[in-house]
mmCIF file of C-alpha atoms in Angstrom:
data_model
loop_
_atom_site.group_PDB
_atom_site.id
_atom_site.type_symbol
_atom_site.label_atom_id
_atom_site.label_comp_id
_atom_site.label_asym_id
_atom_site.label_seq_id
_atom_site.Cartn_x
_atom_site.Cartn_y
_atom_site.Cartn_z
ATOM 1 C CA MET A 6 0.000 0.000 0.000
ATOM 2 C CA LEU A 7 1.332 3.430 -0.928
ATOM 3 C CA THR A 8 1.682 5.988 1.847
ATOM 4 C CA PRO A 9 0.469 9.577 1.247
ATOM 5 C CA ARG A 10 4.107 10.739 1.577
ATOM 6 C CA TYR A 11 5.218 8.352 -1.178
ATOM 7 C CA VAL A 12 2.469 9.616 -3.510
ATOM 8 C CA GLN A 13 3.559 13.195 -2.772
ATOM 9 C CA ASP A 14 7.212 12.388 -3.584
ATOM 10 C CA SER A 15 6.244 10.770 -6.893
ATOM 11 C CA GLU A 16 4.103 13.741 -7.842
ATOM 12 C CA THR A 17 7.045 15.995 -7.006
ATOM 13 C CA LEU A 18 9.150 13.954 -9.444
ATOM 14 C CA ILE A 19 6.512 14.421 -12.146
ATOM 15 C CA LYS A 20 6.455 18.199 -11.578
ATOM 16 C CA ALA A 21 10.252 18.361 -11.720
ATOM 17 C CA ALA A 22 10.255 16.323 -14.925
ATOM 18 C CA LYS A 23 7.796 18.731 -16.556
ATOM 19 C CA ARG A 24 9.942 21.730 -15.594
ATOM 20 C CA ILE A 25 13.057 20.065 -17.051
ATOM 21 C CA LEU A 26 11.245 19.258 -20.302
ATOM 22 C CA ASN A 27 9.944 22.815 -20.642
ATOM 23 C CA TYR A 28 13.381 24.242 -19.911
ATOM 24 C CA ARG A 29 15.403 21.865 -22.128
ATOM 25 C CA LYS A 30 12.957 21.030 -24.945
ATOM 26 C CA ASP A 31 14.728 23.262 -27.493
ATOM 27 C CA VAL A 32 18.071 21.480 -27.023
ATOM 28 C CA THR A 33 16.876 17.917 -26.408
ATOM 29 C CA ALA A 34 16.565 15.147 -29.001
ATOM 30 C CA PRO A 35 12.930 14.296 -29.895
ATOM 31 C CA ASP A 36 13.334 10.627 -28.933
ATOM 32 C CA GLN A 37 14.491 11.625 -25.414
ATOM 33 C CA LEU A 38 11.514 13.962 -25.068
ATOM 34 C CA ASP A 39 9.166 11.145 -26.091
ATOM 35 C CA GLU A 40 10.864 8.751 -23.667
ATOM 36 C CA ALA A 41 10.508 11.252 -20.798
ATOM 37 C CA ARG A 42 6.825 11.865 -21.531
ATOM 38 C CA ALA A 43 6.211 8.130 -21.623
ATOM 39 C CA GLY A 44 8.053 7.777 -18.298
ATOM 40 C CA ILE A 45 5.807 10.407 -16.709
ATOM 41 C CA ALA A 46 2.754 8.488 -17.922
ATOM 42 C CA ARG A 47 4.081 5.205 -16.448
ATOM 43 C CA VAL A 48 4.667 6.829 -13.034
ATOM 44 C CA ARG A 49 1.108 8.187 -13.048
ATOM 45 C CA ASP A 50 -0.300 4.756 -13.874
ATOM 46 C CA ALA A 51 1.768 3.181 -11.061
ATOM 47 C CA ILE A 52 0.434 5.742 -8.560
ATOM 48 C CA LYS A 53 -3.116 4.848 -9.589
ATOM 49 C CA GLN A 54 -2.329 1.174 -8.923
ATOM 50 C CA ARG A 55 -1.272 2.189 -5.397
ATOM 51 C CA SER A 56 1.646 -0.211 -5.555
ATOM 52 C CA ALA A 57 4.935 0.935 -4.087
ATOM 53 C CA PRO A 58 7.068 -1.577 -6.078
ATOM 54 C CA ALA A 59 5.339 -0.504 -9.315
ATOM 55 C CA VAL A 60 6.026 3.163 -8.579
ATOM 56 C CA LYS A 61 9.686 2.510 -7.832
ATOM 57 C CA GLU A 62 10.045 0.484 -11.036
ATOM 58 C CA ALA A 63 8.409 3.260 -13.092
ATOM 59 C CA GLU A 64 10.474 6.034 -11.518
ATOM 60 C CA LYS A 65 13.882 4.546 -12.359
ATOM 61 C CA PRO A 66 13.745 4.870 -16.201
ATOM 62 C CA LEU A 67 12.225 8.349 -15.854
ATOM 63 C CA VAL A 68 15.090 9.496 -13.623
ATOM 64 C CA ASP A 69 17.603 7.947 -16.059
ATOM 65 C CA VAL A 70 16.265 9.837 -19.061
ATOM 66 C CA LEU A 71 15.947 13.094 -17.128
ATOM 67 C CA THR A 72 19.608 12.749 -16.149
ATOM 68 C CA LYS A 73 20.515 12.482 -19.851
ATOM 69 C CA ILE A 74 18.384 15.520 -20.728
ATOM 70 C CA ASP A 75 19.672 17.713 -17.871
ATOM 71 C CA PRO A 76 22.930 16.147 -16.583
ATOM 72 C CA PRO A 77 24.169 17.293 -13.147
ATOM 73 C CA ARG A 78 26.854 19.937 -13.349
ATOM 74 C CA SER A 79 30.137 19.530 -11.485
ATOM 75 C CA ASN A 80 30.786 22.125 -8.776
ATOM 76 C CA SER A 81 27.245 23.450 -9.139
ATOM 77 C CA TRP A 82 27.429 24.672 -5.542
ATOM 78 C CA ILE A 83 30.195 27.054 -6.595
ATOM 79 C CA ARG A 84 28.027 28.450 -9.376
ATOM 80 C CA ASP A 85 25.036 28.829 -7.042
ATOM 81 C CA ASN A 86 27.092 30.643 -4.415
ATOM 82 C CA VAL A 87 28.733 32.908 -6.994
ATOM 83 C CA GLU A 88 25.296 33.829 -8.317
ATOM 84 C CA LEU A 89 24.131 34.595 -4.778
ATOM 85 C CA ILE A 90 27.181 36.780 -4.110
ATOM 86 C CA VAL A 91 26.684 38.664 -7.392
ATOM 87 C CA VAL A 92 23.047 39.364 -6.501
ATOM 88 C CA VAL A 93 23.953 40.558 -2.984
ATOM 89 C CA VAL A 94 26.717 42.820 -4.338
ATOM 90 C CA ALA A 95 24.370 44.244 -6.972
ATOM 91 C CA ILE A 96 21.764 45.034 -4.315
ATOM 92 C CA ALA A 97 24.410 46.639 -2.072
ATOM 93 C CA LEU A 98 25.746 48.762 -4.925
ATOM 94 C CA GLY A 99 22.229 49.803 -5.833
ATOM 95 C CA LEU A 100 21.492 50.870 -2.261
ATOM 96 C CA ARG A 101 24.787 52.782 -2.083
ATOM 97 C CA ALA A 102 24.199 54.520 -5.390
ATOM 98 C CA TYR A 103 20.574 55.487 -4.896
ATOM 99 C CA TYR A 104 19.596 55.390 -1.242
ATOM 100 C CA LEU A 105 22.031 54.557 1.564
ATOM 101 C CA GLN A 106 25.728 55.298 1.653
ATOM 102 C CA PRO A 107 27.975 54.343 4.573
ATOM 103 C CA PHE A 108 30.082 57.187 5.959
ATOM 104 C CA LYS A 109 32.748 57.181 8.663
ATOM 105 C CA ILE A 110 33.009 60.165 11.015
ATOM 106 C CA PRO A 111 36.637 61.234 10.474
ATOM 107 C CA THR A 112 37.087 64.021 13.035
ATOM 108 C CA GLY A 113 35.772 65.231 16.364
ATOM 109 C CA SER A 114 33.887 68.236 14.961
ATOM 110 C CA MET A 115 30.480 66.709 15.826
ATOM 111 C CA GLN A 116 31.337 65.446 19.303
ATOM 112 C CA PRO A 117 29.731 64.480 21.547
ATOM 113 C CA THR A 118 26.750 63.956 19.208
ATOM 114 C CA LEU A 119 28.861 61.806 16.885
ATOM 115 C CA SER A 120 32.318 60.488 17.626
ATOM 116 C CA GLY A 121 35.264 60.828 15.309
ATOM 117 C CA ILE A 122 38.486 58.887 15.668
ATOM 118 C CA ILE A 123 39.737 59.198 19.247
ATOM 119 C CA ALA A 124 43.114 57.773 20.245
ATOM 120 C CA LYS A 125 44.800 57.522 23.653
ATOM 121 C CA LYS A 126 48.214 56.418 24.861
ATOM 122 C CA MET A 127 48.519 53.560 27.357
ATOM 123 C CA ASP A 128 51.127 52.634 29.936
ATOM 124 C CA ASP A 129 50.053 49.002 30.286
ATOM 125 C CA PRO A 130 50.131 46.368 27.514
ATOM 126 C CA ALA A 131 47.051 45.758 25.396
ATOM 127 C CA PRO A 132 44.486 43.289 26.802
ATOM 128 C CA ASN A 133 44.291 39.708 25.574
ATOM 129 C CA ILE A 134 43.051 38.925 22.086
ATOM 130 C CA LEU A 135 39.523 37.956 23.216
ATOM 131 C CA VAL A 136 39.026 41.285 24.988
ATOM 132 C CA GLN A 137 40.416 43.099 21.954
ATOM 133 C CA ALA A 138 37.997 41.267 19.656
ATOM 134 C CA PHE A 139 35.032 42.093 21.902
ATOM 135 C CA GLN A 140 36.015 45.771 22.140
ATOM 136 C CA PHE A 141 36.499 45.980 18.395
ATOM 137 C CA VAL A 142 32.981 44.679 17.730
ATOM 138 C CA THR A 143 31.295 46.781 20.407
ATOM 139 C CA LEU A 144 33.436 49.948 20.520
ATOM 140 C CA GLY A 145 35.262 49.955 17.210
ATOM 141 C CA ARG A 146 38.511 49.937 19.189
ATOM 142 C CA THR A 147 41.831 48.808 17.748
ATOM 143 C CA TYR A 148 45.152 48.589 19.584
ATOM 144 C CA ALA A 149 48.743 49.368 18.658
ATOM 145 C CA ASP A 150 51.444 47.812 20.824
ATOM 146 C CA VAL A 151 54.845 47.836 19.116
ATOM 147 C CA VAL A 152 58.121 47.142 20.902
ATOM 148 C CA SER A 153 61.520 47.759 19.325
ATOM 149 C CA GLU A 154 63.348 44.604 18.304
ATOM 150 C CA GLU A 155 66.654 46.388 17.734
ATOM 151 C CA ASP A 156 68.964 48.637 19.745
ATOM 152 C CA ASN A 157 69.543 52.243 18.734
ATOM 153 C CA ASP A 158 66.686 52.128 16.209
ATOM 154 C CA SER A 159 64.616 55.096 14.991
ATOM 155 C CA ILE A 160 61.527 55.700 12.864
ATOM 156 C CA THR A 161 62.288 56.733 9.292
ATOM 157 C CA ASP A 162 58.715 57.117 8.069
ATOM 158 C CA ILE A 163 55.090 56.133 8.654
ATOM 159 C CA THR A 164 53.043 55.345 5.563
ATOM 160 C CA PRO A 165 49.424 54.279 5.040
ATOM 161 C CA VAL A 166 48.737 50.641 4.231
ATOM 162 C CA LYS A 167 45.643 48.515 3.696
ATOM 163 C CA LEU A 168 45.499 45.611 6.122
ATOM 164 C CA LYS A 169 44.182 42.484 4.369
ATOM 165 C CA LEU A 170 43.140 44.799 1.515
ATOM 166 C CA LEU A 171 40.330 46.287 3.627
ATOM 167 C CA TRP A 172 41.456 48.131 6.732
ATOM 168 C CA ASP A 173 43.288 51.462 6.980
ATOM 169 C CA GLY A 174 46.506 50.988 8.904
ATOM 170 C CA SER A 175 50.127 52.114 9.002
ATOM 171 C CA LEU A 176 53.526 50.737 8.135
ATOM 172 C CA ILE A 177 56.198 52.013 10.557
ATOM 173 C CA ARG A 178 59.630 51.751 8.916
ATOM 174 C CA MET A 179 62.750 51.823 11.074
ATOM 175 C CA SER A 180 66.344 52.818 10.342
ATOM 176 C CA SER A 181 67.414 49.222 11.047
ATOM 177 C CA GLY A 182 65.321 48.030 8.119
ATOM 178 C CA ARG A 183 62.615 46.532 10.303
ATOM 179 C CA ALA A 184 58.982 47.460 9.684
ATOM 180 C CA TYR A 185 55.934 47.176 11.953
ATOM 181 C CA THR A 186 52.281 47.160 10.892
ATOM 182 C CA VAL A 187 49.470 48.524 13.066
ATOM 183 C CA GLY A 188 45.755 49.000 12.459
ATOM 184 C CA ILE A 189 45.739 52.759 13.076
ATOM 185 C CA ALA A 190 46.123 55.350 10.299
ATOM 186 C CA PRO A 191 49.326 57.470 10.114
ATOM 187 C CA GLU A 192 47.622 60.776 10.887
ATOM 188 C CA ILE A 193 46.286 59.317 14.139
ATOM 189 C CA LEU A 194 49.635 57.805 15.128
ATOM 190 C CA GLU A 195 51.439 61.078 14.477
ATOM 191 C CA GLY A 196 48.708 63.407 15.709
ATOM 192 C CA GLN A 197 46.900 61.941 18.703
ATOM 193 C CA LEU A 198 49.470 59.308 19.756
ATOM 194 C CA GLY A 199 52.484 61.578 19.207
ATOM 195 C CA LEU A 200 54.619 59.188 17.156
ATOM 196 C CA ARG A 201 57.432 61.139 15.511
ATOM 197 C CA PRO A 202 59.536 59.947 12.572
ATOM 198 C CA SER A 203 63.084 61.286 12.467
ATOM 199 C CA TYR A 204 62.231 63.746 9.685
ATOM 200 C CA TYR A 205 60.341 65.843 12.236
ATOM 201 C CA GLU A 206 63.702 66.736 13.799
ATOM 202 C CA VAL A 207 65.913 69.561 12.535
ATOM 203 C CA ASN A 208 68.643 66.988 11.986
ATOM 204 C CA PRO A 209 67.339 63.434 11.375
ATOM 205 C CA GLN A 210 70.299 61.858 13.104
ATOM 206 C CA PHE A 211 69.030 63.328 16.377
ATOM 207 C CA GLY A 212 65.618 61.630 16.049
ATOM 208 C CA LYS A 213 64.406 59.557 18.981
ATOM 209 C CA LYS A 214 66.385 56.351 19.440
ATOM 210 C CA TYR A 215 64.695 53.213 20.758
ATOM 211 C CA ARG A 216 66.419 50.535 22.806
ATOM 212 C CA LYS A 217 65.639 46.882 22.250
ATOM 213 C CA GLY A 218 62.478 46.067 24.204
ATOM 214 C CA GLU A 219 61.422 49.727 24.470
ATOM 215 C CA SER A 220 57.869 50.623 23.471
ATOM 216 C CA ILE A 221 57.630 52.492 20.165
ATOM 217 C CA VAL A 222 53.884 53.013 20.386
ATOM 218 C CA ARG A 223 51.340 51.711 22.875
ATOM 219 C CA GLY A 224 47.762 52.907 22.730
ATOM 220 C CA TYR A 225 44.370 52.440 21.150
ATOM 221 C CA ALA A 226 42.066 54.219 18.738
ATOM 222 C CA ASP A 227 38.278 54.194 18.708
ATOM 223 C CA LEU A 228 37.645 54.346 14.991
ATOM 224 C CA GLY A 229 34.659 56.682 14.906
ATOM 225 C CA ASP A 230 30.935 56.301 14.313
ATOM 226 C CA GLN A 231 29.828 54.703 11.041
ATOM 227 C CA VAL A 232 26.698 56.348 9.651
ATOM 228 C CA PHE A 233 24.253 55.470 6.899
ATOM 229 C CA VAL A 234 23.510 58.567 4.823
ATOM 230 C CA ASP A 235 20.015 58.912 3.335
ATOM 231 C CA LYS A 236 20.583 60.070 -0.259
ATOM 232 C CA VAL A 237 16.905 60.136 -1.272
ATOM 233 C CA SER A 238 14.913 62.376 1.082
ATOM 234 C CA TYR A 239 16.427 65.656 -0.090
ATOM 235 C CA ASN A 240 15.135 64.933 -3.600
ATOM 236 C CA PHE A 241 11.611 65.444 -2.256
ATOM 237 C CA VAL A 242 11.972 67.822 0.705
ATOM 238 C CA PRO A 243 14.628 70.511 1.184
ATOM 239 C CA PRO A 244 17.193 70.262 3.996
ATOM 240 C CA HIS A 245 15.996 71.625 7.339
ATOM 241 C CA ARG A 246 17.769 73.589 10.035
ATOM 242 C CA GLY A 247 19.135 71.189 12.604
ATOM 243 C CA ASP A 248 19.698 68.313 10.184
ATOM 244 C CA ILE A 249 22.932 66.353 10.367
ATOM 245 C CA PHE A 250 23.974 66.422 6.724
ATOM 246 C CA VAL A 251 26.834 65.210 4.537
ATOM 247 C CA PHE A 252 28.251 67.242 1.671
ATOM 248 C CA LYS A 253 31.082 67.169 -0.842
ATOM 249 C CA THR A 254 33.887 69.700 -0.501
ATOM 250 C CA ASN A 255 34.778 70.254 -4.143
ATOM 251 C CA GLY A 256 34.436 73.889 -5.221
ATOM 252 C CA ILE A 257 34.304 75.259 -1.657
ATOM 253 C CA PRO A 258 37.248 77.675 -1.235
ATOM 254 C CA GLY A 259 39.457 76.756 1.688
ATOM 255 C CA ILE A 260 38.608 73.044 1.834
ATOM 256 C CA GLY A 261 37.796 71.867 -1.685
ATOM 257 C CA ARG A 262 40.416 70.388 -3.982
ATOM 258 C CA PRO A 263 39.954 71.978 -7.416
ATOM 259 C CA ASP A 264 41.843 69.246 -9.278
ATOM 260 C CA GLY A 265 41.655 66.302 -6.905
ATOM 261 C CA PRO A 266 38.916 64.015 -5.598
ATOM 262 C CA SER A 267 36.301 65.542 -3.356
ATOM 263 C CA GLU A 268 36.172 64.792 0.355
ATOM 264 C CA HIS A 269 32.983 64.420 2.370
ATOM 265 C CA PHE A 270 32.213 66.435 5.498
ATOM 266 C CA ILE A 271 29.444 65.903 8.039
ATOM 267 C CA LYS A 272 28.090 68.866 10.018
ATOM 268 C CA ARG A 273 24.947 70.354 11.518
ATOM 269 C CA LEU A 274 22.872 72.433 9.096
ATOM 270 C CA ALA A 275 22.489 75.767 10.898
ATOM 271 C CA GLY A 276 21.377 78.170 8.186
ATOM 272 C CA THR A 277 19.154 77.839 5.106
ATOM 273 C CA PRO A 278 18.890 80.334 2.203
ATOM 274 C CA GLY A 279 17.860 83.778 3.457
ATOM 275 C CA ASP A 280 18.665 83.120 7.133
ATOM 276 C CA THR A 281 20.786 85.629 9.059
ATOM 277 C CA LEU A 282 23.028 84.103 11.729
ATOM 278 C CA GLN A 283 24.916 85.565 14.667
ATOM 279 C CA ILE A 284 26.930 84.017 17.506
ATOM 280 C CA ILE A 285 27.138 85.690 20.897
ATOM 281 C CA GLU A 286 28.870 83.023 22.944
ATOM 282 C CA PRO A 287 27.445 80.515 23.703
ATOM 283 C CA ILE A 288 24.215 81.385 21.859
ATOM 284 C CA LEU A 289 23.440 80.946 18.164
ATOM 285 C CA SER A 290 20.867 83.425 16.873
ATOM 286 C CA ILE A 291 18.844 82.819 13.707
ATOM 287 C CA ASN A 292 17.038 85.781 12.177
ATOM 288 C CA GLY A 293 17.499 87.843 15.320
ATOM 289 C CA GLN A 294 16.186 85.227 17.748
ATOM 290 C CA PRO A 295 18.023 82.571 19.814
ATOM 291 C CA ALA A 296 17.854 79.225 18.020
ATOM 292 C CA GLU A 297 14.849 77.281 19.281
ATOM 293 C CA ASN A 298 15.635 73.783 18.033
ATOM 294 C CA TYR A 299 16.661 71.326 20.748
ATOM 295 C CA VAL A 300 19.847 70.356 18.921
ATOM 296 C CA PHE A 301 21.113 73.953 19.046
ATOM 297 C CA LYS A 302 20.082 74.485 22.661
ATOM 298 C CA ARG A 303 21.966 71.341 23.612
ATOM 299 C CA VAL A 304 25.207 72.808 22.234
ATOM 300 C CA GLU A 305 24.512 76.155 23.919
ATOM 301 C CA SER A 306 24.052 74.466 27.293
ATOM 302 C CA ARG A 307 27.807 73.810 27.666
ATOM 303 C CA GLN A 308 26.915 70.604 29.438
ATOM 304 C CA ASN A 309 27.624 66.908 28.816
ATOM 305 C CA GLY A 310 30.630 67.665 26.644
ATOM 306 C CA TYR A 311 29.149 70.464 24.527
ATOM 307 C CA THR A 312 31.224 73.653 24.243
ATOM 308 C CA GLY A 313 28.612 76.227 23.276
ATOM 309 C CA TYR A 314 28.846 78.211 20.034
ATOM 310 C CA THR A 315 32.062 80.212 19.833
ATOM 311 C CA ASN A 316 33.502 83.209 18.038
ATOM 312 C CA GLN A 317 37.099 83.497 16.926
ATOM 313 C CA HIS A 318 39.802 82.470 19.403
ATOM 314 C CA GLU A 319 42.916 81.543 17.446
ATOM 315 C CA GLN A 320 42.505 80.701 13.753
ATOM 316 C CA PRO A 321 40.928 83.604 11.803
ATOM 317 C CA MET A 322 37.281 83.128 10.900
ATOM 318 C CA ARG A 323 35.706 84.309 7.674
ATOM 319 C CA TYR A 324 32.271 84.683 9.261
ATOM 320 C CA LEU A 325 30.916 85.228 12.787
ATOM 321 C CA GLY A 326 34.375 85.886 14.251
ATOM 322 C CA THR A 327 33.041 88.455 16.745
ATOM 323 C CA PRO A 328 29.737 88.849 18.631
ATOM 324 C CA ASN A 329 28.875 91.806 16.355
ATOM 325 C CA ASP A 330 29.242 89.877 13.108
ATOM 326 C CA THR A 331 26.245 88.548 11.174
ATOM 327 C CA VAL A 332 26.009 86.530 7.980
ATOM 328 C CA THR A 333 23.093 86.091 5.591
ATOM 329 C CA ILE A 334 22.913 82.848 3.659
ATOM 330 C CA PRO A 335 22.680 83.367 -0.138
ATOM 331 C CA PRO A 336 20.287 81.437 -2.430
ATOM 332 C CA ASN A 337 21.015 77.745 -3.071
ATOM 333 C CA SER A 338 23.452 77.619 -0.154
ATOM 334 C CA TYR A 339 23.645 76.386 3.427
ATOM 335 C CA PHE A 340 25.655 77.241 6.529
ATOM 336 C CA ALA A 341 27.272 74.309 8.361
ATOM 337 C CA LEU A 342 28.383 74.258 12.017
ATOM 338 C CA GLY A 343 29.939 71.503 14.083
ATOM 339 C CA ASP A 344 28.377 70.575 17.417
ATOM 340 C CA ASN A 345 31.907 70.723 18.864
ATOM 341 C CA SER A 346 31.953 74.412 18.017
ATOM 342 C CA ALA A 347 35.226 75.261 19.775
ATOM 343 C CA ASN A 348 37.048 72.615 17.719
ATOM 344 C CA SER A 349 35.210 72.525 14.415
ATOM 345 C CA LEU A 350 36.435 73.646 11.003
ATOM 346 C CA ASP A 351 33.104 74.687 9.514
ATOM 347 C CA SER A 352 31.340 77.443 7.551
ATOM 348 C CA ARG A 353 32.669 80.097 9.935
ATOM 349 C CA TYR A 354 36.089 79.479 8.332
ATOM 350 C CA TRP A 355 35.422 78.554 4.688
ATOM 351 C CA GLY A 356 31.933 79.813 3.879
ATOM 352 C CA PHE A 357 28.785 78.340 2.383
ATOM 353 C CA VAL A 358 27.868 74.853 1.198
ATOM 354 C CA PRO A 359 26.382 74.948 -2.329
ATOM 355 C CA ALA A 360 23.098 73.047 -2.631
ATOM 356 C CA ASP A 361 24.603 70.906 -5.408
ATOM 357 C CA ASN A 362 27.245 69.634 -2.968
ATOM 358 C CA VAL A 363 24.734 68.160 -0.525
ATOM 359 C CA VAL A 364 24.866 64.342 -0.494
ATOM 360 C CA GLY A 365 22.196 63.535 2.067
ATOM 361 C CA ARG A 366 21.054 63.356 5.663
ATOM 362 C CA GLY A 367 22.792 61.395 8.401
ATOM 363 C CA LEU A 368 20.225 58.682 9.036
ATOM 364 C CA PHE A 369 21.505 55.900 11.289
ATOM 365 C CA VAL A 370 24.654 55.056 13.264
ATOM 366 C CA TYR A 371 25.054 51.359 12.442
ATOM 367 C CA TRP A 372 28.421 50.713 14.141
ATOM 368 C CA PRO A 373 29.950 50.580 16.709
ATOM 369 C CA PHE A 374 27.376 49.503 19.255
ATOM 370 C CA THR A 375 27.853 52.340 21.721
ATOM 371 C CA SER A 376 25.310 54.797 23.101
ATOM 372 C CA HIS A 377 25.356 56.568 19.703
ATOM 373 C CA TRP A 378 23.930 53.509 17.942
ATOM 374 C CA GLY A 379 20.615 54.354 16.288
ATOM 375 C CA PHE A 380 19.101 57.497 14.785
ATOM 376 C CA PRO A 381 21.298 60.521 15.558
ATOM 377 C CA ARG A 382 19.856 63.866 16.606
#
């Protein structure tokens, strides 16, 4: 007696056979097509007889002829996985091109709202590899712990390098010929961690010398918030005051590279076309009134890491350098300010952001998994 499951399996074979015949009928010999159709008919007759041996006997020649019509391909799993990867990559590229683009916060100009790369020196050795792995996933933290393997050695240069073709790191070359690789970019090693190649010295021969076993660099870097940028919304609604927005720097005097590739900046949109701005520390005024939006008041509070809006202190400002200065935003332009106003290179220094340079709105901090994870404000 046939079980319901066995009948179902046989019917599945018949359906598969029909699909193969439809798919391969243009490249299959007529006699094989006739043989396959006859095999399908025999399986159906065996099912009606409700005899398991008869069904098994009828299935075998059908499977044999189907194998001739559509032979199994060697390494088909490779083909299937390659096709899957191609589809995933195509979807990712489509999202990047038309909707979401990942963006890494490079500097501290938006702190503490968004974190740029922050590095600190350490006296103690780095933690064990499991702790490092956990901190990398959760905090985006990477360590550098390099000890000199030679006596009387010095740094000749620090150059950027891609680690495993993906990660921005540094190659530290020494006068002895040795080289050390770390997962922190050169500008961070030299800037925040204070690593100095010998060419910083007036006479390179007087550069810092390292004894064997002496620490060359020991510290860590939190690699900054990674943000998805919404590239679609501004096609339907104009940018609003208070938005976190990303823009290209090409064509902006003072930061743009006229002949080179454009960089991307992320700032707070403080002024839209026609607005008149003024800063009387720590207050930002828009059109003669203190800014009402929560995101501006938060900066003005000078609490929880915010500095308040500032006028000129050291580097000359092009706009809003004194409490008496005002600026009116021209058509098709925006005024960008960093939330870390005391340490932000923004529109006060280099001017307006053309509307054509706007890339999109900062939508979601997707990594690392700190308190900033989620929708930024």
